[in-house]
XYZ file of C-alpha atoms in Angstrom:
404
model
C 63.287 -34.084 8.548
C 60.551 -33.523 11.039
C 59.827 -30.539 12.774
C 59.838 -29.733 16.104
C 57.283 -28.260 18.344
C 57.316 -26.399 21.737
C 54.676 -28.456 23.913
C 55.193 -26.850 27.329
C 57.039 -24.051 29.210
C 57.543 -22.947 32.750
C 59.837 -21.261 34.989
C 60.192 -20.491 38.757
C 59.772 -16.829 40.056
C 62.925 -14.736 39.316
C 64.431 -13.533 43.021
C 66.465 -10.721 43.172
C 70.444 -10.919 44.194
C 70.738 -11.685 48.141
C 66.576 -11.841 47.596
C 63.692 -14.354 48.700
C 65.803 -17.180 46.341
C 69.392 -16.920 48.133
C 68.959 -19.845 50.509
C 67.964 -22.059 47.396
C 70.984 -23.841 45.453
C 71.171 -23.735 41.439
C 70.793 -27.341 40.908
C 67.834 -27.326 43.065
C 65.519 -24.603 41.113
C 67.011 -26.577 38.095
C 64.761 -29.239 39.523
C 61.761 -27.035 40.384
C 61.435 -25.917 36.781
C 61.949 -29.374 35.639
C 59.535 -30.880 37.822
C 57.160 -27.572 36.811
C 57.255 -28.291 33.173
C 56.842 -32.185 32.795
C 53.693 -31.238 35.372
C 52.261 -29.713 32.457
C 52.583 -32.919 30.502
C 51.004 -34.886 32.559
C 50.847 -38.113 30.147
C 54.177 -37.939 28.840
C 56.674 -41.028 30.338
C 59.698 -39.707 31.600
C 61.888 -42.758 31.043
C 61.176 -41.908 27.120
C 62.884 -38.101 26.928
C 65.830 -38.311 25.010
C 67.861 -35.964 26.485
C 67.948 -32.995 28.908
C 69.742 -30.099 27.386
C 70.347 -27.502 30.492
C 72.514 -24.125 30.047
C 73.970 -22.675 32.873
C 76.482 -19.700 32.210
C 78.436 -19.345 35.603
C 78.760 -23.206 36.710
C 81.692 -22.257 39.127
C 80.095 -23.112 42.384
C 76.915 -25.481 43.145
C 75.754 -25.622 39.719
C 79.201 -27.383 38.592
C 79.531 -30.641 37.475
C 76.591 -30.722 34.585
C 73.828 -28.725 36.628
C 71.792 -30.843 33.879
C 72.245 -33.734 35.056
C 71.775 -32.538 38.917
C 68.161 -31.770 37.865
C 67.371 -34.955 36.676
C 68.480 -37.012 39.417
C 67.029 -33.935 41.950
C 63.631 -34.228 40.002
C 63.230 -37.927 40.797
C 62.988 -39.058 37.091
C 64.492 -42.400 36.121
C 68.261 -42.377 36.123
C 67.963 -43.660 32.406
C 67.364 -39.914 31.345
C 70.284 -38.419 29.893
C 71.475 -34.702 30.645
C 73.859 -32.079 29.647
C 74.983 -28.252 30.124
C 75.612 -25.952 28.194
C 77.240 -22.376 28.080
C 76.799 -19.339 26.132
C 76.696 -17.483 28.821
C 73.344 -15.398 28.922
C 71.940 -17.496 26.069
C 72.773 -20.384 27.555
C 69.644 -21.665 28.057
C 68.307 -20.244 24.705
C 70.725 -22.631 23.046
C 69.628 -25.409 24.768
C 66.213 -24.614 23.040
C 68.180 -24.857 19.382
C 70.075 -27.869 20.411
C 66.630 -29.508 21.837
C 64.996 -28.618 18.392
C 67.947 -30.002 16.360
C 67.861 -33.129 17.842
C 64.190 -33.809 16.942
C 64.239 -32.695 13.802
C 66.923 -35.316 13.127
C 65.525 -37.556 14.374
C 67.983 -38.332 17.582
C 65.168 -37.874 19.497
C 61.338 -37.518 20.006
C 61.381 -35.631 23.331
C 63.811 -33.465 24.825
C 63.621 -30.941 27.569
C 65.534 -27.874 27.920
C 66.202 -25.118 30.107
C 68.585 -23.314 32.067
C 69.319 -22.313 35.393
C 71.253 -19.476 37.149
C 71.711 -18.446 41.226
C 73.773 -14.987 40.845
C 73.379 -14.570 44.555
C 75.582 -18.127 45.339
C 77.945 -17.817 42.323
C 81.438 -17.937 44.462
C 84.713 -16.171 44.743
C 87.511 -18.401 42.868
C 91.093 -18.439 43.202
C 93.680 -19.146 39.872
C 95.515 -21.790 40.834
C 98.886 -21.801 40.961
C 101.161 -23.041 38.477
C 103.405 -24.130 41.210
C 103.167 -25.496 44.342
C 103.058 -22.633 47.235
C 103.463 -19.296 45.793
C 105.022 -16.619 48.103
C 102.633 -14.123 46.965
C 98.737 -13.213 47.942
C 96.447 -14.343 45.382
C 92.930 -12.637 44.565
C 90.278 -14.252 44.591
C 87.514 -13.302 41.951
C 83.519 -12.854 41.949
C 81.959 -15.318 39.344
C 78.814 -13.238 39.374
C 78.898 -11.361 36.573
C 81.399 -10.532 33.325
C 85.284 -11.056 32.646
C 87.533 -12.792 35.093
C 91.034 -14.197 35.101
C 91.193 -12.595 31.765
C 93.781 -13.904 29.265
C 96.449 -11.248 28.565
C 96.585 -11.511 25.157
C 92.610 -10.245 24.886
C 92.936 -6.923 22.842
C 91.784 -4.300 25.972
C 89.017 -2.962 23.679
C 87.200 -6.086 23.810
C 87.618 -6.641 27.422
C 86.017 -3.601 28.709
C 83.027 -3.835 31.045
C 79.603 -4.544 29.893
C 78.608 -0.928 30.867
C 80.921 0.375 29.095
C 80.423 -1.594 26.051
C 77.062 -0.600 26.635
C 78.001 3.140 27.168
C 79.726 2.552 23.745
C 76.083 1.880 21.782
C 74.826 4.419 23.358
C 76.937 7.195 21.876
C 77.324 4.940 18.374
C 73.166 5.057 17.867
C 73.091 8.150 19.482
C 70.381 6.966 22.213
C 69.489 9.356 24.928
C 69.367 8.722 28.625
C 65.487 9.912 28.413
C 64.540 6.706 25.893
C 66.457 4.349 28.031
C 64.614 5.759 31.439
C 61.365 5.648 29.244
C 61.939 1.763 28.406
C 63.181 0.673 31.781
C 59.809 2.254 32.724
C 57.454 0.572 30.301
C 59.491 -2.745 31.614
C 58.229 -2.391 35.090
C 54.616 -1.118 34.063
C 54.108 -4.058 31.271
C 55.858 -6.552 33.765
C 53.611 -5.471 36.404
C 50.063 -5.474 34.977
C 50.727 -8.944 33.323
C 51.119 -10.033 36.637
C 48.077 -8.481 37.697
C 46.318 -9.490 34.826
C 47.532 -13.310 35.656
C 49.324 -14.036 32.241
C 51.892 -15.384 34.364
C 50.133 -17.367 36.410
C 50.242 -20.330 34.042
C 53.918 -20.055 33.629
C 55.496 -19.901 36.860
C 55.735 -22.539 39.439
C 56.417 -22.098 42.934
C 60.149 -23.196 44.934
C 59.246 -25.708 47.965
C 59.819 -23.843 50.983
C 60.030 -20.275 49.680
C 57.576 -17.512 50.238
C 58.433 -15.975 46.481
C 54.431 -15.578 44.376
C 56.213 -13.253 41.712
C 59.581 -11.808 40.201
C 61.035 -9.966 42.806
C 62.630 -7.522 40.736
C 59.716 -5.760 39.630
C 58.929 -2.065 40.961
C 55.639 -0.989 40.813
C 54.975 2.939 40.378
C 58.511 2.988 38.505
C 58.265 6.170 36.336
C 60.898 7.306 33.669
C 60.988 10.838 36.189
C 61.726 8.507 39.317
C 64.680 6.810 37.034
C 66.051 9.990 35.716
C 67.079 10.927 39.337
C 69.852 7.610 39.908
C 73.260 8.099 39.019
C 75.183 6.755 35.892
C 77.036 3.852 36.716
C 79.956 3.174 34.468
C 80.783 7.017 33.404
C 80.358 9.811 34.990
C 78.968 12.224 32.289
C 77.367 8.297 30.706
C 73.511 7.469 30.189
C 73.511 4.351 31.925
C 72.133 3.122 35.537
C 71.076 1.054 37.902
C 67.234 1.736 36.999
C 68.010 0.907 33.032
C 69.948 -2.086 33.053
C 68.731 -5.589 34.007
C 69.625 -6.652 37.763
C 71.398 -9.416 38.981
C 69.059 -12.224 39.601
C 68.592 -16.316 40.668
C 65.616 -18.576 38.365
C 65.207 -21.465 36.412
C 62.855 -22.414 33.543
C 62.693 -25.141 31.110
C 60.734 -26.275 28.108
C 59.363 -29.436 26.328
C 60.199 -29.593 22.743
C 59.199 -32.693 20.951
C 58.559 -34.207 17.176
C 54.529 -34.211 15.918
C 54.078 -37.517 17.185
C 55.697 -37.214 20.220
C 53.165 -39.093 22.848
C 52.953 -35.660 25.127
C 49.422 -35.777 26.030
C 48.984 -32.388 25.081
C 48.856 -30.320 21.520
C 52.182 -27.993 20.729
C 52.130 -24.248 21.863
C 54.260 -23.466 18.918
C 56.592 -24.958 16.062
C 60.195 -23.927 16.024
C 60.146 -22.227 12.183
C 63.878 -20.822 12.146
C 66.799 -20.430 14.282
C 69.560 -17.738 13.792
C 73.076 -17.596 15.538
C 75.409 -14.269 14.771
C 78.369 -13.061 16.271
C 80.846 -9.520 16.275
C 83.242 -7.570 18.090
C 83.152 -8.270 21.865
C 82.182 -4.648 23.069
C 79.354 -4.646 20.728
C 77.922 -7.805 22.000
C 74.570 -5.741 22.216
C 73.872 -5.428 18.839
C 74.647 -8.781 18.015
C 70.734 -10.003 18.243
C 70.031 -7.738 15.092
C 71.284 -10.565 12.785
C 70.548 -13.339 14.780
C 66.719 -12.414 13.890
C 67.203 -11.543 10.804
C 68.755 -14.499 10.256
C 65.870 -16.474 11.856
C 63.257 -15.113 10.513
C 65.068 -15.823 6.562
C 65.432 -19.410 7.701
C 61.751 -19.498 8.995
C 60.683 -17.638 5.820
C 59.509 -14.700 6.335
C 60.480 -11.001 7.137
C 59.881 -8.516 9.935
C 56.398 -7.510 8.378
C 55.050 -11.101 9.186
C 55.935 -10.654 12.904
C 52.971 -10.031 15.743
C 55.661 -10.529 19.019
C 58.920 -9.869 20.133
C 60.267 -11.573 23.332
C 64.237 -9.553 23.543
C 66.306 -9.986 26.583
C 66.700 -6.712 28.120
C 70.055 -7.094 29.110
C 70.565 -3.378 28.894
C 67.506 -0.804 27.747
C 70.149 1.100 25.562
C 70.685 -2.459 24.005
C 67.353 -3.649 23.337
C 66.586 0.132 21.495
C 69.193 -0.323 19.344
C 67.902 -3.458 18.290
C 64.060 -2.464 17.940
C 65.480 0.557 15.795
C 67.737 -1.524 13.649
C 64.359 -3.922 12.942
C 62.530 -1.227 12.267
C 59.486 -3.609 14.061
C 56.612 -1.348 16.100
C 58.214 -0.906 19.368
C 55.046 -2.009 20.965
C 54.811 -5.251 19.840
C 58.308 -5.872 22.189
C 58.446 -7.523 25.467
C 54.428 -6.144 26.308
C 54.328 -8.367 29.026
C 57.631 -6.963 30.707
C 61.038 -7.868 30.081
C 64.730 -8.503 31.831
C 65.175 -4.427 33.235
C 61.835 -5.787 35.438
C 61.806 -9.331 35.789
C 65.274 -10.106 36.213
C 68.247 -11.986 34.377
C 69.120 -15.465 35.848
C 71.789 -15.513 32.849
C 71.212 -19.393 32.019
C 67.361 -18.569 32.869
C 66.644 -16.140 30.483
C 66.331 -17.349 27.070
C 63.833 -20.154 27.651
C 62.133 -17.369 29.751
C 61.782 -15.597 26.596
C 60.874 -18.556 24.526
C 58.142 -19.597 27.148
C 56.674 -15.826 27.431
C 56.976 -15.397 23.089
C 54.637 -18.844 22.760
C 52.100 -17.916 25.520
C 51.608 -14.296 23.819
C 51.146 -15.460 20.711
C 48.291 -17.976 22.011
C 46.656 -14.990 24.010
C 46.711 -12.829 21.024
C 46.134 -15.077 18.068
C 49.359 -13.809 16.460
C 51.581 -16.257 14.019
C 54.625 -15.353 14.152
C 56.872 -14.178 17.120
C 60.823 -13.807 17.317
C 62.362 -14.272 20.444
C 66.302 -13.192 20.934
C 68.920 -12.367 23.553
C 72.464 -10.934 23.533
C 75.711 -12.630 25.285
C 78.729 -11.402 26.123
C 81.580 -11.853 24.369
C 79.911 -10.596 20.916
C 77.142 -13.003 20.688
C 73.599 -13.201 19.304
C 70.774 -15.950 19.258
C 67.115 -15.844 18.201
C 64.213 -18.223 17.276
C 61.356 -17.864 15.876
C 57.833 -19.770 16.556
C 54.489 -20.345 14.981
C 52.060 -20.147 16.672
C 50.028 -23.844 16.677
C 47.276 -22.847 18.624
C 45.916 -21.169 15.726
C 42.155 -21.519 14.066
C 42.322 -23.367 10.444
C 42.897 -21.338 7.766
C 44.286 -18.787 9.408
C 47.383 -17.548 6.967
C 48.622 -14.155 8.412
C 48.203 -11.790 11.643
C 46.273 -9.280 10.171
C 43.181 -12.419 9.248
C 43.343 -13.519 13.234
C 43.426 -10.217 14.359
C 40.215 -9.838 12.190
């Protein structure tokens, strides 16, 4: 088997709900993040990418009928390029990474891009349908934005609880205080701010036609952990968690090209995909679940925690993401130190190429080998990767040497 290598990554600016990126629809920042990345491979044909693997977690409204697919056709390449969508939810378009990387390592194909795309702000209200013709009764409809709906009966309550709560759960179970989530949701904004500044995103993040949107909208500068102590829990009212320490809701799209060794890209690989790790638990504890998704990873990859210079984790939640720093037992400042979700925002079927694309850039800005990047998903799921970095000097055999 061959290996495959990450070649390119991009992403559109993450808007906030109701923000700069309402008036755009899903399958159209699909298209801008498409377009954004194959821009960056400049000499690569499009009629010769295998396939277009696209995740999309929602797919109730505008993004329905394979988003994937949308892009391609919205992107102007040739209708000979195949696309699909995928869903696991928030690492939706994490998974389209693994799938991408699967299918060049087989051999199925040379090139493949993947990505993901969410619009939280145009998700729509839905309506069961009836399993009759006119019912007497009203019917609700439902918000697709965010968590359970229509939710089958015979779901044990426990595991159908709201993702605060879950969330409120891990909180008491690792015993983490208010004051370290405030001081995390903090360090979010400051990192995710001063990367800006310091224009380490400038070379990821392409612009939406017609939109007045330079940066994540999400971001709050001067956020302090004093400012955040001061907002109200949200899901219990003696509990730790808030608006200020829990990721928004957000629209975005962002993609990556993943091809073989040979694959006629034009430009060298960022990063080889070394290991890939899928876990899964109880429902309510669907935080936790990237602990062994990494570990996982990093044993099929070959090496352990020690060996690692980056971490990219969603911040779906801060009390989340400090469970699973603890639980690593990694340096706490080698974690999302260009920002994560709490500041930038999660597009749900954005995010995990977001965090592959940020992991690969890091590593080639600070001459690290090895990064892990991982996300949580509701429902009790976990996925991580974990890349080399390519970009490398020869002989170069462990962080500590580059570093030197």
């Amino acid at each position: 088997m061959t290996s495959a290598f990450l070649y390119a990554a991009a992403r559109t600016p993450f808007g906030r709900f109701n923000g700069a990126l309402a008036g755009v629809r899903p399958d159209d920042l699909a298209a801008t993040a498409l377009s954004g990345v194959l821009a960056k491979t400049p000499a690569l044909d499009p009629a010769v990418i295998g396939d277009v693997v696209w995740g999309n977690a929602n797919g109730a409204g505008e993004d329905n009928r394979n988003v994937g697919r949308m892009a391609v056709l919205l992107a102007g390449l040739p209708t000979s390029v195949p696309a699909t969508t995928v869903n696991r939810l928030c690492g939706s378009s994490l998974d389209a990474a693994l799938i991408a990387s699967r299918a060049v390592e087989s051999g199925d194909a040379d090139v493949v891009v993947a990505g993901g795309v969410e619009s939280m702000t145009r998700a729509p209200w839905v309506l069961p349908k009836p399993s009759r013709a006119f019912p007497a009764g009203n019917v609700e409809a439902v918000s697709t934005t965010l968590g359970w709906r229509l939710v089958n009966e015979r779901m044990p309550a426990e595991w159908t609880i709201s993702l605060g709560e879950c969330n409120e759960q891990l909180a008491t179970e690792f015993a983490i205080s208010r004051e370290r989530q405030d001081e995390f949701a903090a360090r979010s904004h400051e990192l995710a701010a001063a990367a800006w500044d310091a224009g380490f995103y400038d070379d990821l993040v392409v612009a939406v036609p017609g939109v007045d949107l330079s940066r994540d909208e999400s971001i709050r500068v001067g956020t302090t952990a004093d400012k955040l102590a001061g907002l109200k829990p949200a899901f219990r009212a003696d509990g730790s968690i808030t608006a200020g320490n829990a990721s928004p809701l957000n629209d975005g799209a962002s993609a990556l090209v993943i091809g073989s060794e040979t694959a006629a890209v034009g430009v060298d690989p960022l990063a080889r995909i070394a290991g890939r790790g899928t876990s899964a638990l109880d429902p309510q504890r669907f935080g936790f679940a990237p602990v062994e998704a990494a570990n996982r990873a990093l044993a099929r990859a070959g090496i352990s925690w020690s060996d690692v210079g980056a971490v990219e984790l969603n911040e779906a939640f801060a009390v989340q993401s400090l469970a699973c720093v603890d639980a690593w037992k990694v340096d706490p400042e080698v974690v999302n130190a260009k920002g994560g979700a709490i500041a930038i925002g999660h597009p749900l079927g954005a995010s995990g190429a977001r965090v592959i694309g940020t992991l690969a850039h890091r590593l080639r800005e600070s001459g690290e080998r090895w990064g892990v990047a991982a996300i949580c998903i509701g429902v009790g799921q976990g996925l991580a990767i974990v890349l080399e970095n390519t970009t490398l000097p020869e002989n170069s055999t462990t962080n500590r040497e580059v570093a030197s």
